[in-house]
CSV table of C-alpha atoms in Angstrom, one decimal:
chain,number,residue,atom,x,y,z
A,15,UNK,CA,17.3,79.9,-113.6
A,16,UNK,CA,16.5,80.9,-110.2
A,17,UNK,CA,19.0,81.5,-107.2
A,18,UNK,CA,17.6,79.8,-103.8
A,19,UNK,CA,20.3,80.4,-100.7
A,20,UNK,CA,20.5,79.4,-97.0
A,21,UNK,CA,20.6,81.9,-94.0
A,22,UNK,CA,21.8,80.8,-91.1
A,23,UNK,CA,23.8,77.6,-91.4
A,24,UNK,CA,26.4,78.3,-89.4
A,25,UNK,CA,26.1,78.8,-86.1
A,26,UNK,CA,29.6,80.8,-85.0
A,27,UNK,CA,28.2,83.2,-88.1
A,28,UNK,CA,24.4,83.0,-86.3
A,29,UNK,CA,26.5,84.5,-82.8
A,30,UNK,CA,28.2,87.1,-85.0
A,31,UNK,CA,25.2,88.6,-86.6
A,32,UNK,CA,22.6,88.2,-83.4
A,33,UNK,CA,24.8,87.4,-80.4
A,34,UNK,CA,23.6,84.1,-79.9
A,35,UNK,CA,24.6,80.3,-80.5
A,36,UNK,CA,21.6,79.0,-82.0
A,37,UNK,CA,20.0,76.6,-84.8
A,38,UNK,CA,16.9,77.4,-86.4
A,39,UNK,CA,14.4,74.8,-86.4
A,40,UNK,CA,14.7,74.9,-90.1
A,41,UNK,CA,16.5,76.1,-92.8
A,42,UNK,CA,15.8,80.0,-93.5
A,43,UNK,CA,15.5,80.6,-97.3
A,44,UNK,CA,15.7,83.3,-99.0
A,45,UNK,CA,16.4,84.3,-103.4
A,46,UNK,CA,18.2,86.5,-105.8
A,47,UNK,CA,16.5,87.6,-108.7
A,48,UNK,CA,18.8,86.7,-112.0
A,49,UNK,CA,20.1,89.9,-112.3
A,50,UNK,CA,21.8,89.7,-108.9
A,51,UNK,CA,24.4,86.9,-111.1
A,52,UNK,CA,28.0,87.7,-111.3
A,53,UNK,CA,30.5,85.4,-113.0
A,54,UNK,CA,33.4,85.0,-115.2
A,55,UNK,CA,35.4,87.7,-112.5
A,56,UNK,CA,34.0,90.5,-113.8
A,57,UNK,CA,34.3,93.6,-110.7
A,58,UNK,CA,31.7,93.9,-108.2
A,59,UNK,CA,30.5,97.4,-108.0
A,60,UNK,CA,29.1,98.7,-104.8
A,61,UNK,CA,26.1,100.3,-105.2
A,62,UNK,CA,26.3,103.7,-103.7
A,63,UNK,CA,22.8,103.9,-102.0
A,64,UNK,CA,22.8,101.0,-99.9
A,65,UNK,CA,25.5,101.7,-97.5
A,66,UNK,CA,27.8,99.2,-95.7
A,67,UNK,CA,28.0,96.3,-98.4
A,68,UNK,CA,29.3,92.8,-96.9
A,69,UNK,CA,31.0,89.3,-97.8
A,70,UNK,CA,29.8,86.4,-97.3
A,71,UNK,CA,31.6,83.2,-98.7
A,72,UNK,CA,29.9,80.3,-99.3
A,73,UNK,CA,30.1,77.1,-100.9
A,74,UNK,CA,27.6,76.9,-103.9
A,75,UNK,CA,25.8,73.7,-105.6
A,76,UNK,CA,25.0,73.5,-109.2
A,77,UNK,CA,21.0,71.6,-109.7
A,78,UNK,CA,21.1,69.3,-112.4
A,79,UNK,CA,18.6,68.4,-113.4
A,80,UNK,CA,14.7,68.4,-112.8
A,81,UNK,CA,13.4,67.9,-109.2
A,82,UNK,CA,10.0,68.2,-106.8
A,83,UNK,CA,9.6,66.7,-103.4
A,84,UNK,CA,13.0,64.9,-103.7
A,85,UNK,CA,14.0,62.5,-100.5
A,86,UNK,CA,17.3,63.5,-98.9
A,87,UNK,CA,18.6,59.9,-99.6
A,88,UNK,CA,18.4,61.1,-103.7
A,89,UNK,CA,19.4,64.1,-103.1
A,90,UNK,CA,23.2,64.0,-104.0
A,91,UNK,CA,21.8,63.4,-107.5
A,92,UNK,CA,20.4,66.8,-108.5
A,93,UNK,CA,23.6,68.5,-108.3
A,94,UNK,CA,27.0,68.0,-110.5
A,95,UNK,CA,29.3,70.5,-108.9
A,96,UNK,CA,30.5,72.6,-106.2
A,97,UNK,CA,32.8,76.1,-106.5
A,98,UNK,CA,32.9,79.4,-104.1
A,99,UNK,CA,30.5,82.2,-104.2
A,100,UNK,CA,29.9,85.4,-102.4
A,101,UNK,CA,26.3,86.7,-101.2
A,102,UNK,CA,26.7,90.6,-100.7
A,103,UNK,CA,25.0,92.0,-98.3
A,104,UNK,CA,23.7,95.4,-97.6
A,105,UNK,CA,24.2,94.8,-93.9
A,106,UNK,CA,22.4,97.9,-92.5
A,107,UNK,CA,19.4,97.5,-94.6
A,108,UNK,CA,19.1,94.0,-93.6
A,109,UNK,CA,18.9,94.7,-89.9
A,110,UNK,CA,16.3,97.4,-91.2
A,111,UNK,CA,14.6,95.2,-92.7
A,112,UNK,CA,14.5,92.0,-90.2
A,113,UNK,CA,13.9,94.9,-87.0
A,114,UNK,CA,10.6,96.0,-89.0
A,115,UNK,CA,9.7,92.5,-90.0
A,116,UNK,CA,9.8,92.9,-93.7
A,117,UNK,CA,11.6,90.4,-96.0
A,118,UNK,CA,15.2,90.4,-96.9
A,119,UNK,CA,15.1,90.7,-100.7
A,120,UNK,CA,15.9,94.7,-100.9
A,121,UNK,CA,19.3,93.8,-98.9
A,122,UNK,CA,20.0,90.2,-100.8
A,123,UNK,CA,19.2,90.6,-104.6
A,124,UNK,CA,20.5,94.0,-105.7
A,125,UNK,CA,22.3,93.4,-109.0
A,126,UNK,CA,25.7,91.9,-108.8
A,127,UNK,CA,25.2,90.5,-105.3
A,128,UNK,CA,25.6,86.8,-106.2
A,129,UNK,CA,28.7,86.4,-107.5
A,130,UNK,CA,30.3,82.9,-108.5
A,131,UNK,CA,33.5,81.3,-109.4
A,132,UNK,CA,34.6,78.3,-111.6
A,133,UNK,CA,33.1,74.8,-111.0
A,134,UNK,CA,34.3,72.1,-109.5
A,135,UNK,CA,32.8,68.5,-110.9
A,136,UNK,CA,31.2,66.5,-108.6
A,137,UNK,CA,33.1,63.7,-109.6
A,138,UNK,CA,36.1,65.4,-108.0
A,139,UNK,CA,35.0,65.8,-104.9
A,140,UNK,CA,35.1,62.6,-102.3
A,141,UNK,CA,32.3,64.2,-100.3
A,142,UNK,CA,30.3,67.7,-100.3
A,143,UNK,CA,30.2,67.6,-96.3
A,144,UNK,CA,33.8,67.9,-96.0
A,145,UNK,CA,35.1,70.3,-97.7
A,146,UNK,CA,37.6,73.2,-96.5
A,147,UNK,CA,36.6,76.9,-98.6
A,148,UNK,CA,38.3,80.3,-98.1
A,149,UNK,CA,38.3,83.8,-98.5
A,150,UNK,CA,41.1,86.1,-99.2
A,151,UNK,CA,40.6,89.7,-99.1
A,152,UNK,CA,43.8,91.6,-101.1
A,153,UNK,CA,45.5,88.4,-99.8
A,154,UNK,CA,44.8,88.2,-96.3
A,155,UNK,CA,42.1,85.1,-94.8
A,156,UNK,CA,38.9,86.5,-93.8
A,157,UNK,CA,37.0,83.1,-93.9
A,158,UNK,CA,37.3,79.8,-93.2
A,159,UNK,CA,34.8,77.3,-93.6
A,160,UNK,CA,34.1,73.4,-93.3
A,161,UNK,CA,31.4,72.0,-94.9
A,162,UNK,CA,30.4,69.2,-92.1
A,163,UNK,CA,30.0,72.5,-90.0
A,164,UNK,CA,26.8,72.9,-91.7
A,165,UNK,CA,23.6,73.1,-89.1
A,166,UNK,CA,21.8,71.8,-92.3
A,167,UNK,CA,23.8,69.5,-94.8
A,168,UNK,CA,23.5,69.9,-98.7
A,169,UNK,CA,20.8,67.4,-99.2
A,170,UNK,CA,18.8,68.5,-96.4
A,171,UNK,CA,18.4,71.4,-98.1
A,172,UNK,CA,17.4,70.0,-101.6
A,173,UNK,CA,15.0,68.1,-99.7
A,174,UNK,CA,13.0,70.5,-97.9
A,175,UNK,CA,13.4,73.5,-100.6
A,176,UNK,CA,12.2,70.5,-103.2
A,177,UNK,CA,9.1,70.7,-101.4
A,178,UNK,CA,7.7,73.9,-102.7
A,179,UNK,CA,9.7,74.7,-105.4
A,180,UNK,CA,10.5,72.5,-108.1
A,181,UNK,CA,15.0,72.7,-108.8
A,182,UNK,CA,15.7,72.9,-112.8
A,183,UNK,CA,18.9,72.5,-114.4
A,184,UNK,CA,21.4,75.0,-114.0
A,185,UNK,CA,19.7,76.4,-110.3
A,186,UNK,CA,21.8,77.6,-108.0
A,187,UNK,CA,22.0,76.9,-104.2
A,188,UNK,CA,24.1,79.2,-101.8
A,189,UNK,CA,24.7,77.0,-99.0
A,190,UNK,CA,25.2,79.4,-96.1
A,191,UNK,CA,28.1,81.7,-94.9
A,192,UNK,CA,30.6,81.0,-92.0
A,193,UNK,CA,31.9,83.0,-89.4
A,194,UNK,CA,34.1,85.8,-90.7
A,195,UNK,CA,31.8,88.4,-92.8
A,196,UNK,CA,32.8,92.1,-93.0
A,197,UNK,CA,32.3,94.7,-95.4
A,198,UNK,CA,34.1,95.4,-98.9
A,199,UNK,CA,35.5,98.3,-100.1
A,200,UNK,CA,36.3,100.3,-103.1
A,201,UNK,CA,39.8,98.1,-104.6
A,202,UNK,CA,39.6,95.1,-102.9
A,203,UNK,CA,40.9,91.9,-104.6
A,204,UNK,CA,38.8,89.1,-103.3
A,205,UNK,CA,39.9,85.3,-103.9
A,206,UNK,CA,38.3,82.5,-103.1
A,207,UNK,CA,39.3,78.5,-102.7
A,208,UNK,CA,38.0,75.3,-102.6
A,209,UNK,CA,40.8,73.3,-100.8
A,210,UNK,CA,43.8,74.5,-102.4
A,211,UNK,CA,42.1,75.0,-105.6
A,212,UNK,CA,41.4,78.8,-106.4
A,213,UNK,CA,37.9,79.0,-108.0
A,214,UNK,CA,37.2,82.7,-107.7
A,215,UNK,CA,38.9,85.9,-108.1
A,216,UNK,CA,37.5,89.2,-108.8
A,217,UNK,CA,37.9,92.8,-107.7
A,218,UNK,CA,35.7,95.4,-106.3
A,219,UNK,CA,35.1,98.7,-108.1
């Protein structure tokens, strides 16, 4: 199981973390490593080292089943459902990292920084471009999100990350945070929602 996600796809987010409307001429990948999963609501637990640890809601695909090179038209295919994750950030390594030109990974995929909630069948849903997500934090909204606000839809991104990496069954695909990321603390009670359907809720330790 690998966990492929999508920087960048928003572009009020894009202004909030580099001051500037702007789409990149494609999408920016980047991974977690396995042990970065976290499911089933167990805590988060910030990692002391890393300083200023942020949210980022996003909307998160489940692959199913085995792909390469896939055209966008098929795309819809290789995945079965949708639910709300978070990718933590270590936000001041991260501008570390992209000011000395080094990849992102050290800031991304530290355990427990992919966290996910309960799925949502596919079947369920009318279309995966327009769907309204949330986050509360301890009950207030931090994020809201659209799907069709996507700079690059869902199976845009299957199609060009199917290029060079073949998807297997149970993969994961973080689709891209919107506008709205801050940084958790010690105590928090983070919910998230698809619609009005709550699909994650967890707590930070």
């Amino acid at each position: 199981m690998k966990i492929l996600a999508i920087g960048m796809n928003y572009i009020q987010h894009n202004k909030e973390l580099d001051g500037a409307l702007y789409k990149p001429k494609e999408p920016v990948i980047f991974s977690k490593v396995d042990s970065a999963l976290l499911k089933n609501g167990k805590p988060f637990f910030i990692p002391d080292e890393l300083g200023s640890i942020d949210y980022e809601a996003e909307l998160v695909v489940r692959i199913c089943k085995l792909g390469k090179t896939i055209p966008q038209r098929f795309a819809y295919r290789y995945y079965d459902a949708v639910t709300v994750g978070i990718d933590f950030t270590a936000r001041d390594l991260q501008r570390q990292l992209r000011a000395e030109g080094k990849p992102w990974e050290m800031s991304k995929s530290f355990d427990g920084s992919a966290v996910i909630g309960k799925w949502i069948d596919m079947k369920e849903i009318s279309d995966i471009q327009a769907l309204n997500f949330r986050l509360d934090i301890n009950g207030n909204t931090v994020q809201n999100g659209y799907s069709g606000d996507m700079l690059f839809t869902v199976d845009e991104i299957i199609a060009y990350v199917s290029r060079n990496f073949t998807l297997k069954t149970g993969d994961l695909l973080y689709t891209g945070t919107p506008v709205g990321v801050g940084p958790v603390h010690i105590n928090d009670h983070l919910t998230g929602w698809i619609e009005d359907k709550k699909v994650l809720e967890f707590n930070v330790k």
